GROMACS .gro file of C-alpha atoms in nm:
model
  460
    1UNK     CA    1  -3.802   2.240   1.131
    2UNK     CA    2  -3.839   1.984   0.849
    3UNK     CA    3  -3.622   1.682   0.785
    4UNK     CA    4  -3.653   1.405   0.513
    5UNK     CA    5  -3.599   1.042   0.581
    6UNK     CA    6  -3.529   0.777   0.314
    7UNK     CA    7  -3.546   0.422   0.469
    8UNK     CA    8  -3.806   0.291   0.676
    9UNK     CA    9  -3.663  -0.030   0.824
   10UNK     CA   10  -3.651  -0.071   1.195
   11UNK     CA   11  -3.371   0.181   1.246
   12UNK     CA   12  -3.540   0.438   1.020
   13UNK     CA   13  -3.887   0.406   1.174
   14UNK     CA   14  -3.730   0.444   1.534
   15UNK     CA   15  -3.542   0.756   1.412
   16UNK     CA   16  -3.857   0.899   1.263
   17UNK     CA   17  -4.034   0.858   1.600
   18UNK     CA   18  -3.737   1.008   1.765
   19UNK     CA   19  -3.746   1.311   1.520
   20UNK     CA   20  -4.118   1.358   1.575
   21UNK     CA   21  -4.070   1.352   1.969
   22UNK     CA   22  -3.804   1.627   1.917
   23UNK     CA   23  -4.054   1.854   1.731
   24UNK     CA   24  -3.923   1.799   1.383
   25UNK     CA   25  -4.168   1.772   1.085
   26UNK     CA   26  -4.068   1.433   0.925
   27UNK     CA   27  -4.140   1.342   0.567
   28UNK     CA   28  -4.046   0.985   0.492
   29UNK     CA   29  -4.033   0.723   0.216
   30UNK     CA   30  -3.872   0.391   0.116
   31UNK     CA   31  -3.821   0.200  -0.190
   32UNK     CA   32  -4.034  -0.087  -0.077
   33UNK     CA   33  -4.407  -0.050  -0.087
   34UNK     CA   34  -4.455  -0.267   0.219
   35UNK     CA   35  -4.215  -0.035   0.421
   36UNK     CA   36  -4.422   0.267   0.304
   37UNK     CA   37  -4.731   0.116   0.455
   38UNK     CA   38  -4.603   0.207   0.798
   39UNK     CA   39  -4.796   0.491   0.953
   40UNK     CA   40  -4.749   0.703   1.274
   41UNK     CA   41  -4.902   1.024   1.368
   42UNK     CA   42  -4.688   1.323   1.300
   43UNK     CA   43  -4.476   1.128   1.032
   44UNK     CA   44  -4.578   1.205   0.668
   45UNK     CA   45  -4.504   0.902   0.455
   46UNK     CA   46  -4.481   0.964   0.077
   47UNK     CA   47  -4.463   0.743  -0.229
   48UNK     CA   48  -4.112   0.846  -0.374
   49UNK     CA   49  -3.794   1.032  -0.331
   50UNK     CA   50  -3.944   1.294  -0.575
   51UNK     CA   51  -4.252   1.342  -0.366
   52UNK     CA   52  -4.024   1.376  -0.048
   53UNK     CA   53  -3.812   1.651  -0.214
   54UNK     CA   54  -4.118   1.824  -0.329
   55UNK     CA   55  -4.277   1.820   0.024
   56UNK     CA   56  -3.970   1.980   0.189
   57UNK     CA   57  -3.890   2.348   0.195
   58UNK     CA   58  -3.546   2.450   0.071
   59UNK     CA   59  -3.281   2.435   0.202
   60UNK     CA   60  -3.358   2.078   0.252
   61UNK     CA   61  -3.194   1.830   0.498
   62UNK     CA   62  -3.244   1.452   0.403
   63UNK     CA   63  -3.120   1.150   0.610
   64UNK     CA   64  -3.057   0.831   0.431
   65UNK     CA   65  -3.112   0.515   0.639
   66UNK     CA   66  -3.063   0.243   0.374
   67UNK     CA   67  -2.830  -0.047   0.321
   68UNK     CA   68  -2.466   0.053   0.260
   69UNK     CA   69  -2.288   0.007  -0.087
   70UNK     CA   70  -2.466   0.022  -0.421
   71UNK     CA   71  -2.809   0.135  -0.286
   72UNK     CA   72  -2.656   0.442  -0.142
   73UNK     CA   73  -2.501   0.536  -0.470
   74UNK     CA   74  -2.824   0.457  -0.656
   75UNK     CA   75  -3.030   0.677  -0.409
   76UNK     CA   76  -2.777   0.960  -0.435
   77UNK     CA   77  -2.788   0.950  -0.817
   78UNK     CA   78  -3.171   0.980  -0.798
   79UNK     CA   79  -3.157   1.271  -0.552
   80UNK     CA   80  -2.900   1.466  -0.744
   81UNK     CA   81  -3.160   1.521  -1.021
   82UNK     CA   82  -3.405   1.635  -0.775
   83UNK     CA   83  -3.228   1.864  -0.529
   84UNK     CA   84  -3.134   2.231  -0.540
   85UNK     CA   85  -2.801   2.392  -0.452
   86UNK     CA   86  -2.785   2.428  -0.079
   87UNK     CA   87  -2.960   2.111   0.003
   88UNK     CA   88  -2.784   1.855   0.230
   89UNK     CA   89  -2.790   1.479   0.215
   90UNK     CA   90  -2.672   1.276   0.516
   91UNK     CA   91  -2.580   0.905   0.484
   92UNK     CA   92  -2.654   0.742   0.812
   93UNK     CA   93  -2.569   0.379   0.723
   94UNK     CA   94  -2.262   0.178   0.788
   95UNK     CA   95  -2.080   0.300   0.463
   96UNK     CA   96  -1.716   0.241   0.385
   97UNK     CA   97  -1.533   0.569   0.478
   98UNK     CA   98  -1.364   0.579   0.136
   99UNK     CA   99  -1.699   0.549  -0.031
  100UNK     CA  100  -1.823   0.845   0.183
  101UNK     CA  101  -1.526   1.055   0.073
  102UNK     CA  102  -1.589   0.979  -0.289
  103UNK     CA  103  -1.959   1.068  -0.253
  104UNK     CA  104  -1.879   1.394  -0.078
  105UNK     CA  105  -1.650   1.518  -0.360
  106UNK     CA  106  -1.913   1.428  -0.621
  107UNK     CA  107  -2.181   1.606  -0.436
  108UNK     CA  108  -1.969   1.919  -0.377
  109UNK     CA  109  -1.887   1.933  -0.736
  110UNK     CA  110  -2.265   1.927  -0.815
  111UNK     CA  111  -2.325   2.206  -0.560
  112UNK     CA  112  -2.497   2.008  -0.289
  113UNK     CA  113  -2.403   1.919   0.057
  114UNK     CA  114  -2.317   1.576   0.188
  115UNK     CA  115  -2.238   1.438   0.518
  116UNK     CA  116  -2.136   1.078   0.631
  117UNK     CA  117  -2.269   1.004   0.977
  118UNK     CA  118  -2.187   0.692   1.177
  119UNK     CA  119  -2.474   0.602   1.410
  120UNK     CA  120  -2.427   0.366   1.690
  121UNK     CA  121  -2.703   0.252   1.934
  122UNK     CA  122  -2.908  -0.003   1.737
  123UNK     CA  123  -3.280   0.018   1.741
  124UNK     CA  124  -3.281   0.142   2.107
  125UNK     CA  125  -3.053   0.412   2.038
  126UNK     CA  126  -3.244   0.518   1.724
  127UNK     CA  127  -3.547   0.556   1.940
  128UNK     CA  128  -3.418   0.712   2.260
  129UNK     CA  129  -3.081   0.883   2.151
  130UNK     CA  130  -2.792   0.762   1.948
  131UNK     CA  131  -2.426   0.821   1.933
  132UNK     CA  132  -2.335   1.009   1.606
  133UNK     CA  133  -2.006   1.056   1.440
  134UNK     CA  134  -2.019   1.308   1.153
  135UNK     CA  135  -1.783   1.367   0.859
  136UNK     CA  136  -1.799   1.602   0.560
  137UNK     CA  137  -1.760   1.968   0.491
  138UNK     CA  138  -1.777   2.197   0.812
  139UNK     CA  139  -2.042   2.421   0.652
  140UNK     CA  140  -2.271   2.122   0.598
  141UNK     CA  141  -2.213   2.002   0.951
  142UNK     CA  142  -2.300   2.342   1.086
  143UNK     CA  143  -2.616   2.331   0.887
  144UNK     CA  144  -2.723   1.989   0.998
  145UNK     CA  145  -2.599   2.026   1.350
  146UNK     CA  146  -2.930   2.155   1.504
  147UNK     CA  147  -3.123   1.863   1.363
  148UNK     CA  148  -2.875   1.593   1.471
  149UNK     CA  149  -2.862   1.737   1.823
  150UNK     CA  150  -3.217   1.639   1.865
  151UNK     CA  151  -3.157   1.280   1.784
  152UNK     CA  152  -2.836   1.238   1.986
  153UNK     CA  153  -2.796   1.076   2.328
  154UNK     CA  154  -2.644   1.288   2.608
  155UNK     CA  155  -2.377   1.225   2.847
  156UNK     CA  156  -2.294   1.483   3.130
  157UNK     CA  157  -2.559   1.712   2.962
  158UNK     CA  158  -2.358   1.716   2.634
  159UNK     CA  159  -2.497   1.550   2.315
  160UNK     CA  160  -2.304   1.240   2.210
  161UNK     CA  161  -2.248   1.411   1.872
  162UNK     CA  162  -1.936   1.534   1.713
  163UNK     CA  163  -1.793   1.639   1.390
  164UNK     CA  164  -1.461   1.468   1.306
  165UNK     CA  165  -1.341   1.628   0.975
  166UNK     CA  166  -1.395   1.626   0.605
  167UNK     CA  167  -1.484   1.337   0.375
  168UNK     CA  168  -1.522   0.996   0.545
  169UNK     CA  169  -1.396   1.091   0.887
  170UNK     CA  170  -1.732   1.037   1.060
  171UNK     CA  171  -1.768   0.677   0.906
  172UNK     CA  172  -1.401   0.605   0.988
  173UNK     CA  173  -1.451   0.682   1.353
  174UNK     CA  174  -1.775   0.473   1.345
  175UNK     CA  175  -1.578   0.176   1.177
  176UNK     CA  176  -1.312   0.197   1.450
  177UNK     CA  177  -1.593   0.205   1.723
  178UNK     CA  178  -1.728  -0.125   1.562
  179UNK     CA  179  -1.374  -0.277   1.557
  180UNK     CA  180  -1.328  -0.194   1.922
  181UNK     CA  181  -1.675  -0.337   1.969
  182UNK     CA  182  -1.577  -0.670   1.798
  183UNK     CA  183  -1.279  -0.684   2.036
  184UNK     CA  184  -1.485  -0.627   2.354
  185UNK     CA  185  -1.756  -0.872   2.243
  186UNK     CA  186  -1.503  -1.147   2.176
  187UNK     CA  187  -1.331  -1.078   2.507
  188UNK     CA  188  -1.654  -1.133   2.685
  189UNK     CA  189  -1.707  -1.447   2.490
  190UNK     CA  190  -1.353  -1.558   2.609
  191UNK     CA  191  -1.433  -1.470   2.976
  192UNK     CA  192  -1.758  -1.681   2.945
  193UNK     CA  193  -1.565  -1.972   2.788
  194UNK     CA  194  -1.307  -1.968   3.083
  195UNK     CA  195  -1.565  -1.945   3.345
  196UNK     CA  196  -1.764  -2.227   3.198
  197UNK     CA  197  -1.474  -2.457   3.098
  198UNK     CA  198  -1.195  -2.442   3.364
  199UNK     CA  199  -1.417  -2.246   3.605
  200UNK     CA  200  -1.705  -2.510   3.583
  201UNK     CA  201  -1.978  -2.251   3.621
  202UNK     CA  202  -2.324  -2.279   3.471
  203UNK     CA  203  -2.443  -2.008   3.235
  204UNK     CA  204  -2.676  -1.859   3.488
  205UNK     CA  205  -2.394  -1.827   3.738
  206UNK     CA  206  -2.166  -1.666   3.482
  207UNK     CA  207  -2.448  -1.430   3.393
  208UNK     CA  208  -2.482  -1.324   3.755
  209UNK     CA  209  -2.104  -1.267   3.784
  210UNK     CA  210  -2.128  -1.051   3.481
  211UNK     CA  211  -2.389  -0.851   3.645
  212UNK     CA  212  -2.183  -0.804   3.948
  213UNK     CA  213  -1.895  -0.684   3.729
  214UNK     CA  214  -2.131  -0.457   3.547
  215UNK     CA  215  -2.208  -0.265   3.876
  216UNK     CA  216  -1.815  -0.175   3.906
  217UNK     CA  217  -1.540  -0.037   3.665
  218UNK     CA  218  -1.615  -0.300   3.402
  219UNK     CA  219  -1.969  -0.193   3.362
  220UNK     CA  220  -2.105  -0.122   3.026
  221UNK     CA  221  -2.380  -0.203   2.772
  222UNK     CA  222  -2.204  -0.520   2.635
  223UNK     CA  223  -2.147  -0.651   2.980
  224UNK     CA  224  -2.505  -0.592   3.067
  225UNK     CA  225  -2.654  -0.773   2.779
  226UNK     CA  226  -2.408  -1.053   2.814
  227UNK     CA  227  -2.523  -1.118   3.156
  228UNK     CA  228  -2.874  -1.100   3.044
  229UNK     CA  229  -2.821  -1.360   2.768
  230UNK     CA  230  -2.656  -1.595   2.991
  231UNK     CA  231  -2.934  -1.593   3.244
  232UNK     CA  232  -3.215  -1.627   2.978
  233UNK     CA  233  -3.408  -1.952   2.954
  234UNK     CA  234  -3.498  -2.104   2.615
  235UNK     CA  235  -3.885  -2.112   2.610
  236UNK     CA  236  -3.865  -2.431   2.392
  237UNK     CA  237  -3.608  -2.646   2.586
  238UNK     CA  238  -3.630  -2.491   2.917
  239UNK     CA  239  -3.252  -2.480   2.938
  240UNK     CA  240  -3.006  -2.191   2.903
  241UNK     CA  241  -3.076  -2.022   2.563
  242UNK     CA  242  -2.691  -1.997   2.518
  243UNK     CA  243  -2.681  -2.379   2.471
  244UNK     CA  244  -2.915  -2.359   2.169
  245UNK     CA  245  -2.747  -2.061   1.992
  246UNK     CA  246  -2.520  -2.182   1.711
  247UNK     CA  247  -2.167  -2.066   1.750
  248UNK     CA  248  -2.131  -1.932   1.392
  249UNK     CA  249  -2.088  -1.565   1.461
  250UNK     CA  250  -2.182  -1.332   1.177
  251UNK     CA  251  -2.029  -1.000   1.054
  252UNK     CA  252  -2.127  -0.724   0.832
  253UNK     CA  253  -1.780  -0.603   0.728
  254UNK     CA  254  -1.695  -0.311   0.957
  255UNK     CA  255  -1.451  -0.527   1.165
  256UNK     CA  256  -1.277  -0.646   0.863
  257UNK     CA  257  -1.268  -0.283   0.723
  258UNK     CA  258  -1.096  -0.181   1.059
  259UNK     CA  259  -0.849  -0.447   1.047
  260UNK     CA  260  -0.753  -0.352   0.684
  261UNK     CA  261  -0.731   0.016   0.791
  262UNK     CA  262  -0.484  -0.093   1.069
  263UNK     CA  263  -0.257  -0.234   0.800
  264UNK     CA  264  -0.321   0.063   0.564
  265UNK     CA  265  -0.210   0.322   0.839
  266UNK     CA  266   0.053   0.107   0.998
  267UNK     CA  267  -0.101   0.089   1.342
  268UNK     CA  268  -0.095  -0.239   1.528
  269UNK     CA  269  -0.447  -0.341   1.638
  270UNK     CA  270  -0.414  -0.710   1.733
  271UNK     CA  271  -0.719  -0.713   1.960
  272UNK     CA  272  -0.948  -0.611   1.674
  273UNK     CA  273  -0.769  -0.832   1.417
  274UNK     CA  274  -0.812  -1.143   1.641
  275UNK     CA  275  -1.172  -1.063   1.702
  276UNK     CA  276  -1.235  -1.067   1.337
  277UNK     CA  277  -1.045  -1.392   1.294
  278UNK     CA  278  -1.236  -1.555   1.569
  279UNK     CA  279  -1.561  -1.493   1.386
  280UNK     CA  280  -1.403  -1.623   1.065
  281UNK     CA  281  -1.293  -1.953   1.249
  282UNK     CA  282  -1.649  -1.979   1.399
  283UNK     CA  283  -1.784  -1.993   1.039
  284UNK     CA  284  -1.509  -2.244   0.905
  285UNK     CA  285  -1.724  -2.539   0.935
  286UNK     CA  286  -1.520  -2.778   0.723
  287UNK     CA  287  -1.200  -2.689   0.894
  288UNK     CA  288  -1.346  -2.726   1.247
  289UNK     CA  289  -1.511  -3.052   1.175
  290UNK     CA  290  -1.205  -3.206   1.027
  291UNK     CA  291  -0.984  -3.071   1.327
  292UNK     CA  292  -1.233  -3.203   1.574
  293UNK     CA  293  -1.227  -3.540   1.406
  294UNK     CA  294  -0.849  -3.548   1.381
  295UNK     CA  295  -0.751  -3.406   1.720
  296UNK     CA  296  -1.053  -3.441   1.951
  297UNK     CA  297  -1.139  -3.196   2.214
  298UNK     CA  298  -0.907  -2.970   2.409
  299UNK     CA  299  -0.766  -3.128   2.739
  300UNK     CA  300  -0.979  -3.125   3.055
  301UNK     CA  301  -0.947  -2.811   3.235
  302UNK     CA  302  -0.885  -2.698   3.593
  303UNK     CA  303  -0.896  -2.354   3.771
  304UNK     CA  304  -0.762  -2.226   4.100
  305UNK     CA  305  -0.959  -2.051   4.364
  306UNK     CA  306  -1.053  -1.695   4.297
  307UNK     CA  307  -1.055  -1.784   3.927
  308UNK     CA  308  -1.318  -1.508   3.854
  309UNK     CA  309  -1.055  -1.244   3.979
  310UNK     CA  310  -0.817  -1.351   3.715
  311UNK     CA  311  -1.078  -1.334   3.446
  312UNK     CA  312  -1.198  -0.982   3.563
  313UNK     CA  313  -0.839  -0.845   3.548
  314UNK     CA  314  -0.780  -1.000   3.208
  315UNK     CA  315  -1.114  -0.866   3.070
  316UNK     CA  316  -1.041  -0.526   3.207
  317UNK     CA  317  -0.678  -0.507   3.068
  318UNK     CA  318  -0.788  -0.640   2.738
  319UNK     CA  319  -1.060  -0.379   2.706
  320UNK     CA  320  -0.799  -0.106   2.769
  321UNK     CA  321  -0.572  -0.247   2.517
  322UNK     CA  322  -0.863  -0.260   2.246
  323UNK     CA  323  -0.947   0.097   2.325
  324UNK     CA  324  -0.589   0.225   2.297
  325UNK     CA  325  -0.537   0.043   1.974
  326UNK     CA  326  -0.850   0.180   1.815
  327UNK     CA  327  -0.791   0.531   1.938
  328UNK     CA  328  -0.437   0.518   1.800
  329UNK     CA  329  -0.568   0.424   1.467
  330UNK     CA  330  -0.814   0.721   1.459
  331UNK     CA  331  -0.535   0.950   1.551
  332UNK     CA  332  -0.295   0.809   1.268
  333UNK     CA  333  -0.585   0.837   1.006
  334UNK     CA  334  -0.672   1.188   1.115
  335UNK     CA  335  -0.320   1.301   1.070
  336UNK     CA  336  -0.266   1.150   0.737
  337UNK     CA  337  -0.610   1.264   0.597
  338UNK     CA  338  -0.590   1.612   0.760
  339UNK     CA  339  -0.904   1.557   0.958
  340UNK     CA  340  -0.972   1.717   1.283
  341UNK     CA  341  -1.066   1.411   1.482
  342UNK     CA  342  -1.042   1.472   1.853
  343UNK     CA  343  -0.997   1.159   2.066
  344UNK     CA  344  -1.173   1.326   2.359
  345UNK     CA  345  -1.464   1.379   2.139
  346UNK     CA  346  -1.460   1.013   2.008
  347UNK     CA  347  -1.457   0.900   2.363
  348UNK     CA  348  -1.742   1.130   2.478
  349UNK     CA  349  -1.964   1.036   2.183
  350UNK     CA  350  -1.930   0.674   2.265
  351UNK     CA  351  -2.020   0.742   2.639
  352UNK     CA  352  -2.413   0.724   2.586
  353UNK     CA  353  -2.635   0.574   2.311
  354UNK     CA  354  -2.365   0.369   2.155
  355UNK     CA  355  -2.327  -0.008   2.176
  356UNK     CA  356  -1.976   0.047   2.313
  357UNK     CA  357  -2.090   0.264   2.612
  358UNK     CA  358  -1.906   0.179   2.935
  359UNK     CA  359  -1.773   0.330   3.247
  360UNK     CA  360  -1.414   0.338   3.117
  361UNK     CA  361  -1.511   0.600   2.865
  362UNK     CA  362  -1.564   0.859   3.127
  363UNK     CA  363  -1.198   0.832   3.235
  364UNK     CA  364  -1.082   0.821   2.870
  365UNK     CA  365  -1.270   1.131   2.779
  366UNK     CA  366  -1.117   1.315   3.079
  367UNK     CA  367  -0.768   1.194   2.987
  368UNK     CA  368  -0.782   1.329   2.621
  369UNK     CA  369  -0.979   1.649   2.714
  370UNK     CA  370  -0.686   1.746   2.955
  371UNK     CA  371  -0.428   2.008   2.882
  372UNK     CA  372  -0.149   1.750   2.878
  373UNK     CA  373  -0.320   1.461   2.692
  374UNK     CA  374  -0.093   1.170   2.603
  375UNK     CA  375  -0.002   1.064   2.256
  376UNK     CA  376  -0.173   0.720   2.322
  377UNK     CA  377  -0.408   0.597   2.590
  378UNK     CA  378  -0.149   0.363   2.745
  379UNK     CA  379   0.060   0.673   2.800
  380UNK     CA  380  -0.184   0.811   3.061
  381UNK     CA  381  -0.081   0.758   3.426
  382UNK     CA  382  -0.424   0.639   3.533
  383UNK     CA  383  -0.440   0.386   3.253
  384UNK     CA  384  -0.092   0.269   3.352
  385UNK     CA  385  -0.191   0.203   3.706
  386UNK     CA  386  -0.481   0.003   3.594
  387UNK     CA  387  -0.274  -0.205   3.350
  388UNK     CA  388   0.000  -0.266   3.613
  389UNK     CA  389  -0.248  -0.343   3.878
  390UNK     CA  390  -0.412  -0.617   3.673
  391UNK     CA  391  -0.107  -0.741   3.492
  392UNK     CA  392  -0.022  -1.031   3.724
  393UNK     CA  393  -0.382  -1.177   3.700
  394UNK     CA  394  -0.393  -1.099   3.335
  395UNK     CA  395  -0.097  -1.313   3.269
  396UNK     CA  396  -0.225  -1.590   3.506
  397UNK     CA  397  -0.559  -1.588   3.311
  398UNK     CA  398  -0.396  -1.621   2.969
  399UNK     CA  399  -0.169  -1.891   3.101
  400UNK     CA  400  -0.475  -2.093   3.238
  401UNK     CA  401  -0.648  -2.048   2.900
  402UNK     CA  402  -0.337  -2.191   2.719
  403UNK     CA  403  -0.291  -2.487   2.960
  404UNK     CA  404  -0.665  -2.564   2.939
  405UNK     CA  405  -0.708  -2.531   2.566
  406UNK     CA  406  -0.956  -2.240   2.590
  407UNK     CA  407  -0.924  -2.027   2.271
  408UNK     CA  408  -0.871  -1.673   2.406
  409UNK     CA  409  -0.709  -1.501   2.110
  410UNK     CA  410  -0.819  -1.141   2.199
  411UNK     CA  411  -0.696  -1.169   2.557
  412UNK     CA  412  -0.376  -1.339   2.448
  413UNK     CA  413  -0.295  -1.114   2.164
  414UNK     CA  414  -0.361  -0.805   2.383
  415UNK     CA  415  -0.113  -0.925   2.649
  416UNK     CA  416   0.142  -0.990   2.365
  417UNK     CA  417   0.087  -0.634   2.243
  418UNK     CA  418   0.119  -0.483   2.589
  419UNK     CA  419   0.458  -0.684   2.630
  420UNK     CA  420   0.587  -0.580   2.286
  421UNK     CA  421   0.515  -0.207   2.307
  422UNK     CA  422   0.745  -0.191   2.626
  423UNK     CA  423   1.029  -0.431   2.507
  424UNK     CA  424   1.351  -0.273   2.391
  425UNK     CA  425   1.502  -0.431   2.192
  426UNK     CA  426   1.249  -0.628   2.019
  427UNK     CA  427   1.346  -0.965   1.853
  428UNK     CA  428   1.248  -0.810   1.510
  429UNK     CA  429   1.610  -0.708   1.485
  430UNK     CA  430   1.668  -1.069   1.359
  431UNK     CA  431   1.383  -1.030   1.119
  432UNK     CA  432   1.551  -0.729   0.968
  433UNK     CA  433   1.875  -0.921   0.951
  434UNK     CA  434   1.693  -1.203   0.774
  435UNK     CA  435   1.544  -0.959   0.515
  436UNK     CA  436   1.890  -0.825   0.428
  437UNK     CA  437   2.035  -1.183   0.416
  438UNK     CA  438   1.800  -1.305   0.157
  439UNK     CA  439   1.689  -0.988  -0.001
  440UNK     CA  440   1.957  -0.733   0.037
  441UNK     CA  441   1.717  -0.483   0.191
  442UNK     CA  442   1.957  -0.344   0.421
  443UNK     CA  443   1.909  -0.243   0.788
  444UNK     CA  444   1.976   0.061   1.035
  445UNK     CA  445   2.237   0.029   1.300
  446UNK     CA  446   2.192   0.136   1.657
  447UNK     CA  447   2.548   0.284   1.657
  448UNK     CA  448   2.566   0.454   1.322
  449UNK     CA  449   2.343   0.656   1.083
  450UNK     CA  450   2.244   0.533   0.734
  451UNK     CA  451   2.163   0.218   0.563
  452UNK     CA  452   2.380  -0.091   0.606
  453UNK     CA  453   2.438  -0.446   0.500
  454UNK     CA  454   2.565  -0.739   0.677
  455UNK     CA  455   2.890  -0.922   0.593
  456UNK     CA  456   2.698  -1.229   0.471
  457UNK     CA  457   2.886  -1.489   0.267
  458UNK     CA  458   2.988  -1.414  -0.081
  459UNK     CA  459   2.700  -1.442  -0.334
  460UNK     CA  460   2.444  -1.406  -0.057
   0.00000   0.00000   0.00000
């Protein structure tokens, strides 16, 4: 079985090796001559897209591993003049899901197949098995499925690969995966800040604690690498490497896209939004310098005994909140776009190969695969027991963060979300009254049907 690959960066090269190991005949190219200089036994590198198409037998399957945005459109335009009906092109980059839907429509009109594939796992996943989230016409998915199965990680003997519906569905699920990833990464950073500040622990000790947590219910890839980072020495200074890493956190846009999607689909995702905001604040150099000069450092902290238990509970509950918010967003988008996104499939795909892989996903997969799956994750009885079991320590941890001046926006907003979704009535009744008072927007009553207005002063 043949496959074409365009894009020989680190991810592309590792995927090529994975394809070769799976017994596929790989024909590859790259726009950059320096990238085309790479060689590996069993991978045929050619000089151009035209040469690649010529080397593949019809019907062709070609995977793009290039930078998202305009480069994808340019490459697709070039390929359109070279392909034959029945050929399928797959975009494996971090493309915006609405761009993927547009490209799918254009390719269908031209008689070609197109798929958008969200791939998670980084360079390790590309080499040893990635998590793959596919969107596009179902017939194209069925054509490409045998090839993709060879590249996917496995959990419980099932490939971490699923089709989520037409158009941009696959890239949407990957975008939400990244949004949850942002939230979990920030929650881990907040746990580190609490344990180092009020907790008074050195980075190595915090890393060791992360390792211990990683052996239990909180275990996952991000916990694992966080513990590794905190215990790593800087070869130049000899001290903890975390102390010489600048705190300006970068982002490539998927987190912001996810936050925007939450607004578009009317789904509250505060954990993800606050994680994006935390990275924005970290990069706001002028604001931070001025505030530090004006107000000084936060107050000196203190922590009670068993402080790590409070942090562990907060971290676990916050992770559940982020998962629930992200999965609710996938469900809302799937319904509005008439996709077939199955939340059990999403959780399963993330179980292995992905950056987000963690033990919690085993339970989430089981919950949504059941015959009586809840509407949302927090509606599941096992999740309810976990949240209620950790609630007291979650509150104590967030309170200690506030009293000690430790910024913990993801933990804090997740607790506020947990409180809000179970509060009746919410204080937003006053907000609706305000809207009617100044804008005559009207409001619903709890005791009558229809739209109503308040008896405000004349002329209001």
